[in-house]
């Protein structure tokens, strides 16, 4: 699946256009984005920023009701953490002329199915956040990881994506 995602992002970087890759019944869902390069042209940092723009939608998600707040978009976030997804493909490319970063993540089976949100979009697990920050509950009853420690936390409760480590 990653080779498929990479093929698409290579095409995006050539044409400069993001396009829906799944038209009809293709058996997967997708998140895609384009972002300007970071000041230091760090592709990894640019990918983190793009993924974080999807994950920030979690602030507008009601875990109890299994839906977004009225008028809010949550589909990119929920696709990232959809529990029953079993395969993930990731592709990223940079446009040579301007350094724009194109990112595509393919999910199979696709998430965001009606009636499945409560079962598949689970609340964050605080113990995982503590572990990712290199802390434990004995360190403090309330631990706020630094921004550096937060990178990759958007993947903590996804069964396939796991941790991303950025340098």
mmCIF file of C-alpha atoms in Angstrom:
data_model
loop_
_atom_site.group_PDB
_atom_site.id
_atom_site.type_symbol
_atom_site.label_atom_id
_atom_site.label_comp_id
_atom_site.label_asym_id
_atom_site.label_seq_id
_atom_site.Cartn_x
_atom_site.Cartn_y
_atom_site.Cartn_z
ATOM 1 C CA UNK A 1 0.000 0.000 0.000
ATOM 2 C CA UNK A 2 2.890 2.375 0.654
ATOM 3 C CA UNK A 3 4.151 1.928 -2.903
ATOM 4 C CA UNK A 4 0.686 2.873 -4.172
ATOM 5 C CA UNK A 5 0.595 5.937 -1.904
ATOM 6 C CA UNK A 6 4.120 6.905 -2.996
ATOM 7 C CA UNK A 7 3.180 6.614 -6.669
ATOM 8 C CA UNK A 8 0.285 8.999 -6.128
ATOM 9 C CA UNK A 9 2.330 11.554 -4.166
ATOM 10 C CA UNK A 10 5.053 11.468 -6.812
ATOM 11 C CA UNK A 11 2.335 12.401 -9.304
ATOM 12 C CA UNK A 12 1.029 15.167 -7.041
ATOM 13 C CA UNK A 13 4.546 16.631 -6.800
ATOM 14 C CA UNK A 14 4.907 16.650 -10.601
ATOM 15 C CA UNK A 15 1.518 18.215 -11.357
ATOM 16 C CA UNK A 16 1.272 20.389 -8.255
ATOM 17 C CA UNK A 17 -2.296 19.164 -7.690
ATOM 18 C CA UNK A 18 -3.856 17.022 -4.979
ATOM 19 C CA UNK A 19 -6.492 14.676 -6.316
ATOM 20 C CA UNK A 20 -8.747 12.064 -4.805
ATOM 21 C CA UNK A 21 -7.136 8.739 -5.676
ATOM 22 C CA UNK A 22 -10.069 6.536 -4.716
ATOM 23 C CA UNK A 23 -12.969 7.150 -7.030
ATOM 24 C CA UNK A 24 -15.727 4.657 -6.351
ATOM 25 C CA UNK A 25 -15.269 1.381 -4.526
ATOM 26 C CA UNK A 26 -11.524 0.875 -4.203
ATOM 27 C CA UNK A 27 -11.394 -0.775 -0.766
ATOM 28 C CA UNK A 28 -9.423 1.944 0.990
ATOM 29 C CA UNK A 29 -9.835 5.382 2.476
ATOM 30 C CA UNK A 30 -7.346 8.209 2.286
ATOM 31 C CA UNK A 31 -6.048 11.344 3.921
ATOM 32 C CA UNK A 32 -4.063 13.698 1.744
ATOM 33 C CA UNK A 33 -2.495 17.096 2.195
ATOM 34 C CA UNK A 34 -0.053 19.568 0.715
ATOM 35 C CA UNK A 35 2.076 21.919 2.752
ATOM 36 C CA UNK A 36 4.700 24.562 2.188
ATOM 37 C CA UNK A 37 8.244 23.586 3.114
ATOM 38 C CA UNK A 38 9.607 24.423 6.544
ATOM 39 C CA UNK A 39 12.235 27.166 6.719
ATOM 40 C CA UNK A 40 15.021 24.595 6.873
ATOM 41 C CA UNK A 41 13.407 22.455 4.102
ATOM 42 C CA UNK A 42 13.063 19.518 6.499
ATOM 43 C CA UNK A 43 10.650 17.066 4.881
ATOM 44 C CA UNK A 44 10.096 15.111 8.092
ATOM 45 C CA UNK A 45 9.149 18.263 10.010
ATOM 46 C CA UNK A 46 6.774 19.198 7.187
ATOM 47 C CA UNK A 47 5.091 15.781 7.371
ATOM 48 C CA UNK A 48 4.686 16.148 11.144
ATOM 49 C CA UNK A 49 2.984 19.500 10.623
ATOM 50 C CA UNK A 50 0.595 18.041 8.036
ATOM 51 C CA UNK A 51 -0.339 15.088 10.250
ATOM 52 C CA UNK A 52 -0.808 17.420 13.214
ATOM 53 C CA UNK A 53 -3.271 19.499 11.168
ATOM 54 C CA UNK A 54 -5.370 16.366 10.820
ATOM 55 C CA UNK A 55 -4.973 15.317 14.427
ATOM 56 C CA UNK A 56 -5.949 18.726 15.795
ATOM 57 C CA UNK A 57 -9.479 17.888 14.625
ATOM 58 C CA UNK A 58 -9.604 15.669 17.733
ATOM 59 C CA UNK A 59 -10.379 18.840 19.689
ATOM 60 C CA UNK A 60 -13.713 18.960 17.860
ATOM 61 C CA UNK A 61 -14.558 15.273 18.392
ATOM 62 C CA UNK A 62 -17.038 14.119 21.029
ATOM 63 C CA UNK A 63 -15.851 10.638 22.087
ATOM 64 C CA UNK A 64 -19.073 9.908 23.981
ATOM 65 C CA UNK A 65 -21.425 10.795 21.121
ATOM 66 C CA UNK A 66 -19.088 9.466 18.420
ATOM 67 C CA UNK A 67 -19.349 12.561 16.254
ATOM 68 C CA UNK A 68 -17.898 15.964 15.608
ATOM 69 C CA UNK A 69 -19.148 19.115 17.186
ATOM 70 C CA UNK A 70 -21.749 20.894 15.003
ATOM 71 C CA UNK A 71 -20.172 22.380 11.884
ATOM 72 C CA UNK A 72 -16.725 20.884 12.584
ATOM 73 C CA UNK A 73 -14.701 18.560 10.344
ATOM 74 C CA UNK A 74 -13.302 15.457 12.031
ATOM 75 C CA UNK A 75 -12.865 12.949 9.188
ATOM 76 C CA UNK A 76 -9.098 13.287 8.794
ATOM 77 C CA UNK A 77 -8.577 12.740 12.529
ATOM 78 C CA UNK A 78 -10.950 9.794 12.780
ATOM 79 C CA UNK A 79 -9.343 8.086 9.772
ATOM 80 C CA UNK A 80 -5.936 8.367 11.476
ATOM 81 C CA UNK A 81 -7.059 6.545 14.609
ATOM 82 C CA UNK A 82 -9.786 4.223 13.260
ATOM 83 C CA UNK A 83 -9.330 1.044 15.304
ATOM 84 C CA UNK A 84 -10.478 -1.532 12.734
ATOM 85 C CA UNK A 85 -8.054 -0.340 10.057
ATOM 86 C CA UNK A 86 -5.564 -3.173 9.483
ATOM 87 C CA UNK A 87 -3.347 -1.846 6.677
ATOM 88 C CA UNK A 88 -1.773 1.559 6.146
ATOM 89 C CA UNK A 89 0.250 2.921 3.240
ATOM 90 C CA UNK A 90 2.143 6.204 3.433
ATOM 91 C CA UNK A 91 3.638 8.229 0.608
ATOM 92 C CA UNK A 92 5.345 11.619 0.677
ATOM 93 C CA UNK A 93 6.998 13.638 -2.082
ATOM 94 C CA UNK A 94 8.501 17.080 -2.538
ATOM 95 C CA UNK A 95 7.815 19.294 -5.553
ATOM 96 C CA UNK A 96 11.192 20.220 -7.024
ATOM 97 C CA UNK A 97 10.239 23.732 -8.136
ATOM 98 C CA UNK A 98 8.965 25.078 -4.807
ATOM 99 C CA UNK A 99 9.636 22.488 -2.090
ATOM 100 C CA UNK A 100 5.953 21.855 -1.322
ATOM 101 C CA UNK A 101 5.361 18.572 0.468
ATOM 102 C CA UNK A 102 2.630 16.184 -0.653
ATOM 103 C CA UNK A 103 1.424 13.522 1.783
ATOM 104 C CA UNK A 104 -1.006 10.652 1.279
ATOM 105 C CA UNK A 105 -1.986 8.005 3.810
ATOM 106 C CA UNK A 106 -4.136 5.118 2.588
ATOM 107 C CA UNK A 107 -6.214 3.112 5.102
ATOM 108 C CA UNK A 108 -7.682 -0.358 4.583
ATOM 109 C CA UNK A 109 -10.297 -1.203 5.359
ATOM 110 C CA UNK A 110 -11.443 2.397 5.193
ATOM 111 C CA UNK A 111 -12.667 4.037 8.375
ATOM 112 C CA UNK A 112 -15.294 6.671 8.956
ATOM 113 C CA UNK A 113 -18.160 4.233 8.470
ATOM 114 C CA UNK A 114 -21.542 5.382 9.715
ATOM 115 C CA UNK A 115 -22.379 3.921 13.095
ATOM 116 C CA UNK A 116 -18.805 2.844 13.832
ATOM 117 C CA UNK A 117 -17.312 5.929 15.452
ATOM 118 C CA UNK A 118 -17.769 5.091 19.160
ATOM 119 C CA UNK A 119 -16.307 1.609 18.642
ATOM 120 C CA UNK A 120 -13.399 2.729 16.427
ATOM 121 C CA UNK A 121 -12.377 6.197 17.667
ATOM 122 C CA UNK A 122 -11.158 5.652 21.194
ATOM 123 C CA UNK A 123 -10.255 8.345 23.696
ATOM 124 C CA UNK A 124 -6.519 8.918 24.170
ATOM 125 C CA UNK A 125 -4.865 6.713 26.780
ATOM 126 C CA UNK A 126 -3.060 8.914 29.319
ATOM 127 C CA UNK A 127 -0.659 6.121 30.275
ATOM 128 C CA UNK A 128 0.559 5.938 26.669
ATOM 129 C CA UNK A 129 1.148 9.686 26.587
ATOM 130 C CA UNK A 130 3.186 9.419 29.783
ATOM 131 C CA UNK A 131 5.238 6.535 28.391
ATOM 132 C CA UNK A 132 5.923 8.419 25.152
ATOM 133 C CA UNK A 133 7.120 11.374 27.184
ATOM 134 C CA UNK A 134 9.494 9.099 29.128
ATOM 135 C CA UNK A 135 7.556 9.616 32.342
ATOM 136 C CA UNK A 136 5.428 7.530 34.628
ATOM 137 C CA UNK A 137 2.594 8.284 36.983
ATOM 138 C CA UNK A 138 4.989 8.341 39.961
ATOM 139 C CA UNK A 139 6.772 11.356 38.433
ATOM 140 C CA UNK A 140 3.746 13.564 38.822
ATOM 141 C CA UNK A 141 0.000 13.194 39.120
ATOM 142 C CA UNK A 142 -0.294 15.547 36.145
ATOM 143 C CA UNK A 143 2.333 15.508 33.414
ATOM 144 C CA UNK A 144 2.310 17.779 30.405
ATOM 145 C CA UNK A 145 4.819 16.596 27.802
ATOM 146 C CA UNK A 146 6.889 19.257 26.065
ATOM 147 C CA UNK A 147 6.127 20.056 22.427
ATOM 148 C CA UNK A 148 9.108 17.910 21.390
ATOM 149 C CA UNK A 149 7.725 14.983 23.369
ATOM 150 C CA UNK A 150 4.275 15.460 21.830
ATOM 151 C CA UNK A 151 5.477 14.783 18.280
ATOM 152 C CA UNK A 152 3.965 11.472 17.239
ATOM 153 C CA UNK A 153 1.428 11.273 20.061
ATOM 154 C CA UNK A 154 -1.309 11.543 17.469
ATOM 155 C CA UNK A 155 -0.591 7.912 16.610
ATOM 156 C CA UNK A 156 -0.552 6.424 20.096
ATOM 157 C CA UNK A 157 -3.846 4.614 20.026
ATOM 158 C CA UNK A 158 -3.763 3.513 16.403
ATOM 159 C CA UNK A 159 -3.006 -0.213 16.182
ATOM 160 C CA UNK A 160 -0.861 0.068 13.039
ATOM 161 C CA UNK A 161 0.787 3.455 12.890
ATOM 162 C CA UNK A 162 2.447 3.208 16.298
ATOM 163 C CA UNK A 163 5.066 5.789 17.192
ATOM 164 C CA UNK A 164 6.816 8.057 14.756
ATOM 165 C CA UNK A 165 10.268 9.160 15.844
ATOM 166 C CA UNK A 166 11.436 12.454 14.436
ATOM 167 C CA UNK A 167 14.951 13.845 14.715
#
